[in-house]
Amino acid sequence: MASNIANVSATNTPTETDPSCEEPVNNNNQSENDSESSALDDLLADSKIYYNNAKQYWSNVAPTVDGMLGGFGSISFIDIRGSEQFLKHLYKQKPAPGRNRALDCGAGIGRISKNLLLPMFDHVDLVEQDEQFCQTARTELADYGSKLGTVFNEGLQNFIPEQGRYDVIWAQWVLSHLTDEDMVQFFNRCGEALARGGMIVIKENFTTGNVVDVDRTDSSVTRPLLQMKQLLKQANMRVVKEQRQTSFPKELYPVYMLALRPTIKK
């Protein structure tokens, strides 16, 4: 599983004022769609190879903030501030989540746990597939003492969180490494892992059209926002708040934050 990274769009460089960033647009170029679909099918032909390739890629990435963010370490402060404001708005929801325990998914070296979750929650668990990143996170977050919970060294496609444990589950720049099927199953498990009133928050890159962008370098896919919402519906998740991250460099994909709750209330 990946850690936190802001992938650069090689073909789409929308600005903050580009109206195409607000809603997915139709792409009527059938040959382009067929080509992208073929590339995606080829990449996902063997999920074991797909996940192993991603694991191999991340094993060669430096355990630093710049490494986690694909060379865009300078956006970390803006990213955290945007997430912080979004999270604070969620506590105006009724019922609001608790503040006992959060889960950081695809946690990398603990950048989000350190700067966002640990200051806001009594306890934070992390899940990260790269062993070196896990060790770095334990070292970086050692000063938080008992507030730092368990650091699970496991990929999200296999991770099974404890039922009813988490007030907030945060997944950022990691879902692009899950296949559609595994992502639906992941959200199903996360729904079971929420405490009463709990929420899942995803923060991800999205394409501006209706075509999935394939990245063979790190074995990932960037989905359209509409497709993500369709997968969430399959996983019996509803979006309770949606917001676009602002002030990122224009060469990055549009990034949206979605707060989710299970369709079926506990």
GROMACS .gro file of C-alpha atoms in nm:
model
  266
    1MET     CA    1   0.000   0.000   0.000
    2ALA     CA    2   0.112   0.349  -0.065
    3SER     CA    3   0.191   0.619   0.176
    4ASN     CA    4   0.087   0.980   0.127
    5ILE     CA    5   0.174   1.125  -0.210
    6ALA     CA    6   0.047   1.399  -0.438
    7ASN     CA    7   0.075   1.259  -0.789
    8VAL     CA    8   0.149   1.504  -1.069
    9SER     CA    9  -0.085   1.503  -1.366
   10ALA     CA   10   0.115   1.472  -1.684
   11THR     CA   11  -0.181   1.548  -1.909
   12ASN     CA   12  -0.415   1.761  -1.698
   13THR     CA   13  -0.294   2.083  -1.538
   14PRO     CA   14  -0.614   2.249  -1.415
   15THR     CA   15  -0.604   2.577  -1.228
   16GLU     CA   16  -0.816   2.659  -0.926
   17THR     CA   17  -1.052   2.859  -1.148
   18ASP     CA   18  -1.086   2.595  -1.419
   19PRO     CA   19  -1.458   2.506  -1.421
   20SER     CA   20  -1.376   2.157  -1.543
   21CYS     CA   21  -1.232   2.086  -1.199
   22GLU     CA   22  -1.569   2.122  -1.029
   23GLU     CA   23  -1.759   1.841  -1.199
   24PRO     CA   24  -1.651   1.544  -1.411
   25VAL     CA   25  -1.698   1.619  -1.781
   26ASN     CA   26  -1.799   1.391  -2.063
   27ASN     CA   27  -1.524   1.262  -2.287
   28ASN     CA   28  -1.660   1.152  -2.624
   29ASN     CA   29  -1.330   1.033  -2.766
   30GLN     CA   30  -1.409   0.662  -2.780
   31SER     CA   31  -1.062   0.559  -2.900
   32GLU     CA   32  -0.903   0.738  -2.605
   33ASN     CA   33  -1.149   0.574  -2.365
   34ASP     CA   34  -1.084   0.232  -2.514
   35SER     CA   35  -0.708   0.285  -2.488
   36GLU     CA   36  -0.728   0.392  -2.124
   37SER     CA   37  -0.961   0.102  -2.043
   38SER     CA   38  -0.720  -0.143  -2.204
   39ALA     CA   39  -0.426  -0.001  -2.011
   40LEU     CA   40  -0.621  -0.026  -1.686
   41ASP     CA   41  -0.729  -0.383  -1.753
   42ASP     CA   42  -0.369  -0.472  -1.833
   43LEU     CA   43  -0.240  -0.314  -1.513
   44LEU     CA   44  -0.498  -0.490  -1.296
   45ALA     CA   45  -0.481  -0.824  -1.475
   46ASP     CA   46  -0.307  -0.980  -1.175
   47SER     CA   47  -0.384  -0.805  -0.846
   48LYS     CA   48  -0.093  -0.980  -0.672
   49ILE     CA   49   0.154  -0.835  -0.924
   50TYR     CA   50  -0.025  -0.499  -0.904
   51TYR     CA   51   0.023  -0.478  -0.527
   52ASN     CA   52   0.375  -0.617  -0.535
   53ASN     CA   53   0.480  -0.355  -0.791
   54ALA     CA   54   0.347  -0.076  -0.568
   55LYS     CA   55   0.522  -0.226  -0.268
   56GLN     CA   56   0.848  -0.243  -0.462
   57TYR     CA   57   0.812   0.118  -0.572
   58TRP     CA   58   0.758   0.249  -0.220
   59SER     CA   59   1.044   0.042  -0.081
   60ASN     CA   60   1.277   0.268  -0.280
   61VAL     CA   61   1.124   0.596  -0.161
   62ALA     CA   62   1.305   0.793   0.110
   63PRO     CA   63   1.121   0.798   0.446
   64THR     CA   64   1.088   1.177   0.447
   65VAL     CA   65   0.803   1.423   0.402
   66ASP     CA   66   0.935   1.505   0.055
   67GLY     CA   67   0.944   1.136  -0.027
   68MET     CA   68   0.586   1.086   0.093
   69LEU     CA   69   0.467   1.376  -0.120
   70GLY     CA   70   0.648   1.287  -0.440
   71GLY     CA   71   0.888   1.582  -0.421
   72PHE     CA   72   0.614   1.826  -0.320
   73GLY     CA   73   0.701   1.846   0.048
   74SER     CA   74   0.636   2.218   0.036
   75ILE     CA   75   0.259   2.160   0.015
   76SER     CA   76   0.246   1.974   0.348
   77PHE     CA   77   0.153   2.280   0.554
   78ILE     CA   78  -0.126   2.385   0.315
   79ASP     CA   79  -0.250   2.027   0.299
   80ILE     CA   80  -0.269   1.989   0.677
   81ARG     CA   81  -0.442   2.326   0.723
   82GLY     CA   82  -0.705   2.233   0.466
   83SER     CA   83  -0.762   1.898   0.634
   84GLU     CA   84  -0.777   2.059   0.976
   85GLN     CA   85  -1.051   2.301   0.870
   86PHE     CA   86  -1.245   2.020   0.702
   87LEU     CA   87  -1.222   1.803   1.012
   88LYS     CA   88  -1.338   2.087   1.236
   89HIS     CA   89  -1.645   2.132   1.018
   90LEU     CA   90  -1.731   1.766   1.069
   91TYR     CA   91  -1.769   1.829   1.440
   92LYS     CA   92  -2.061   2.056   1.358
   93GLN     CA   93  -2.245   1.755   1.216
   94LYS     CA   94  -2.509   1.582   1.426
   95PRO     CA   95  -2.419   1.340   1.560
   96ALA     CA   96  -2.057   1.453   1.569
   97PRO     CA   97  -1.776   1.196   1.584
   98GLY     CA   98  -1.602   1.131   1.911
   99ARG     CA   99  -1.241   1.227   1.977
  100ASN     CA  100  -1.118   0.907   2.136
  101ARG     CA  101  -0.944   0.715   1.856
  102ALA     CA  102  -0.855   0.775   1.490
  103LEU     CA  103  -0.700   0.552   1.226
  104ASP     CA  104  -0.448   0.683   0.972
  105CYS     CA  105  -0.462   0.465   0.658
  106GLY     CA  106  -0.161   0.452   0.427
  107ALA     CA  107   0.015   0.644   0.701
  108GLY     CA  108   0.365   0.646   0.557
  109ILE     CA  109   0.601   0.802   0.813
  110GLY     CA  110   0.313   0.947   1.015
  111ARG     CA  111   0.298   1.295   0.859
  112ILE     CA  112  -0.080   1.321   0.896
  113SER     CA  113  -0.088   1.153   1.236
  114LYS     CA  114   0.173   1.394   1.370
  115ASN     CA  115   0.032   1.717   1.231
  116LEU     CA  116  -0.342   1.652   1.222
  117LEU     CA  117  -0.474   1.350   1.409
  118LEU     CA  118  -0.262   1.322   1.724
  119PRO     CA  119  -0.330   1.683   1.829
  120MET     CA  120  -0.706   1.621   1.793
  121PHE     CA  121  -0.757   1.266   1.922
  122ASP     CA  122  -0.672   1.083   2.243
  123HIS     CA  123  -0.529   0.786   2.054
  124VAL     CA  124  -0.424   0.726   1.694
  125ASP     CA  125  -0.348   0.396   1.520
  126LEU     CA  126  -0.160   0.379   1.190
  127VAL     CA  127  -0.166   0.125   0.910
  128GLU     CA  128   0.115   0.121   0.652
  129GLN     CA  129   0.247  -0.157   0.428
  130ASP     CA  130   0.613  -0.043   0.415
  131GLU     CA  131   0.814  -0.166   0.714
  132GLN     CA  132   1.073   0.113   0.691
  133PHE     CA  133   0.800   0.376   0.696
  134CYS     CA  134   0.644   0.208   1.000
  135GLN     CA  135   0.972   0.219   1.188
  136THR     CA  136   1.024   0.584   1.096
  137ALA     CA  137   0.670   0.666   1.213
  138ARG     CA  138   0.728   0.498   1.549
  139THR     CA  139   1.043   0.704   1.595
  140GLU     CA  140   0.892   1.032   1.474
  141LEU     CA  141   0.584   0.993   1.694
  142ALA     CA  142   0.751   0.850   2.005
  143ASP     CA  143   0.710   1.179   2.195
  144TYR     CA  144   0.332   1.131   2.191
  145GLY     CA  145   0.368   0.841   2.433
  146SER     CA  146   0.048   0.648   2.497
  147LYS     CA  147  -0.146   0.863   2.246
  148LEU     CA  148   0.031   0.666   1.975
  149GLY     CA  149  -0.152   0.339   1.944
  150THR     CA  150  -0.069   0.045   1.722
  151VAL     CA  151   0.128   0.083   1.400
  152PHE     CA  152  -0.002  -0.195   1.176
  153ASN     CA  153   0.248  -0.307   0.910
  154GLU     CA  154  -0.005  -0.425   0.652
  155GLY     CA  155  -0.158  -0.332   0.317
  156LEU     CA  156  -0.511  -0.191   0.316
  157GLN     CA  157  -0.629  -0.467   0.083
  158ASN     CA  158  -0.572  -0.713   0.369
  159PHE     CA  159  -0.621  -0.496   0.677
  160ILE     CA  160  -0.919  -0.575   0.898
  161PRO     CA  161  -0.979  -0.304   1.160
  162GLU     CA  162  -1.142  -0.389   1.490
  163GLN     CA  163  -1.518  -0.343   1.490
  164GLY     CA  164  -1.652  -0.030   1.657
  165ARG     CA  165  -1.306   0.103   1.741
  166TYR     CA  166  -1.262   0.431   1.551
  167ASP     CA  167  -1.429   0.771   1.567
  168VAL     CA  168  -1.254   0.886   1.250
  169ILE     CA  169  -1.082   0.678   0.983
  170TRP     CA  170  -0.859   0.894   0.760
  171ALA     CA  171  -0.740   0.766   0.419
  172GLN     CA  172  -0.534   1.007   0.210
  173TRP     CA  173  -0.346   0.956  -0.117
  174VAL     CA  174  -0.360   0.580  -0.083
  175LEU     CA  175  -0.686   0.457  -0.239
  176SER     CA  176  -0.537   0.486  -0.587
  177HIS     CA  177  -0.338   0.173  -0.504
  178LEU     CA  178  -0.648  -0.038  -0.437
  179THR     CA  179  -0.840  -0.220  -0.706
  180ASP     CA  180  -1.209  -0.131  -0.733
  181GLU     CA  181  -1.313  -0.459  -0.571
  182ASP     CA  182  -1.066  -0.429  -0.286
  183MET     CA  183  -1.164  -0.068  -0.223
  184VAL     CA  184  -1.532  -0.158  -0.188
  185GLN     CA  185  -1.440  -0.434   0.056
  186PHE     CA  186  -1.208  -0.195   0.243
  187PHE     CA  187  -1.491   0.055   0.293
  188ASN     CA  188  -1.722  -0.223   0.408
  189ARG     CA  189  -1.470  -0.320   0.675
  190CYS     CA  190  -1.416   0.043   0.774
  191GLY     CA  191  -1.790   0.091   0.812
  192GLU     CA  192  -1.793  -0.192   1.064
  193ALA     CA  193  -1.491  -0.039   1.242
  194LEU     CA  194  -1.660   0.295   1.313
  195ALA     CA  195  -1.772   0.384   1.662
  196ARG     CA  196  -2.118   0.534   1.707
  197GLY     CA  197  -2.131   0.864   1.518
  198GLY     CA  198  -1.798   0.791   1.349
  199MET     CA  199  -1.690   0.900   1.003
  200ILE     CA  200  -1.450   0.799   0.729
  201VAL     CA  201  -1.261   1.079   0.553
  202ILE     CA  202  -1.091   1.029   0.219
  203LYS     CA  203  -0.864   1.285   0.057
  204GLU     CA  204  -0.760   1.193  -0.294
  205ASN     CA  205  -0.652   1.306  -0.638
  206PHE     CA  206  -0.922   1.295  -0.904
  207THR     CA  207  -0.913   1.331  -1.279
  208THR     CA  208  -1.106   1.613  -1.444
  209GLY     CA  209  -1.271   1.389  -1.703
  210ASN     CA  210  -1.445   1.053  -1.690
  211VAL     CA  211  -1.133   0.849  -1.772
  212VAL     CA  212  -0.909   0.672  -1.523
  213ASP     CA  213  -0.543   0.777  -1.541
  214VAL     CA  214  -0.301   0.486  -1.513
  215ASP     CA  215   0.046   0.524  -1.358
  216ARG     CA  216   0.264   0.220  -1.412
  217THR     CA  217   0.556   0.377  -1.225
  218ASP     CA  218   0.403   0.336  -0.882
  219SER     CA  219   0.126   0.094  -0.984
  220SER     CA  220  -0.168   0.324  -0.918
  221VAL     CA  221  -0.480   0.463  -1.084
  222THR     CA  222  -0.638   0.808  -1.049
  223ARG     CA  223  -1.015   0.790  -1.077
  224PRO     CA  224  -1.281   1.043  -1.174
  225LEU     CA  225  -1.476   1.178  -0.877
  226LEU     CA  226  -1.799   1.034  -1.020
  227GLN     CA  227  -1.649   0.685  -1.034
  228MET     CA  228  -1.533   0.712  -0.674
  229LYS     CA  229  -1.885   0.803  -0.567
  230GLN     CA  230  -2.020   0.502  -0.755
  231LEU     CA  231  -1.776   0.275  -0.569
  232LEU     CA  232  -1.876   0.434  -0.239
  233LYS     CA  233  -2.240   0.362  -0.318
  234GLN     CA  234  -2.150  -0.003  -0.381
  235ALA     CA  235  -1.985  -0.004  -0.039
  236ASN     CA  236  -2.303   0.137   0.121
  237MET     CA  237  -2.135   0.469   0.199
  238ARG     CA  238  -2.294   0.813   0.172
  239VAL     CA  239  -2.111   1.143   0.136
  240VAL     CA  240  -2.205   1.382   0.417
  241LYS     CA  241  -1.960   1.659   0.325
  242GLU     CA  242  -1.744   1.732   0.021
  243GLN     CA  243  -1.482   2.000  -0.029
  244ARG     CA  244  -1.200   2.071  -0.270
  245GLN     CA  245  -0.854   2.144  -0.134
  246THR     CA  246  -0.743   2.491  -0.241
  247SER     CA  247  -0.405   2.660  -0.295
  248PHE     CA  248  -0.222   2.357  -0.433
  249PRO     CA  249   0.019   2.400  -0.728
  250LYS     CA  250  -0.168   2.406  -1.059
  251GLU     CA  251   0.026   2.108  -1.196
  252LEU     CA  252  -0.132   1.875  -0.941
  253TYR     CA  253  -0.454   1.685  -0.987
  254PRO     CA  254  -0.764   1.834  -0.825
  255VAL     CA  255  -0.783   1.706  -0.467
  256TYR     CA  256  -1.114   1.655  -0.287
  257MET     CA  257  -1.200   1.565   0.071
  258LEU     CA  258  -1.510   1.349   0.125
  259ALA     CA  259  -1.658   1.269   0.465
  260LEU     CA  260  -1.849   0.940   0.466
  261ARG     CA  261  -2.092   0.754   0.683
  262PRO     CA  262  -2.250   0.414   0.627
  263THR     CA  263  -2.584   0.427   0.453
  264ILE     CA  264  -2.726   0.195   0.716
  265LYS     CA  265  -2.703   0.360   1.055
  266LYS     CA  266  -2.589   0.162   1.356
   0.00000   0.00000   0.00000
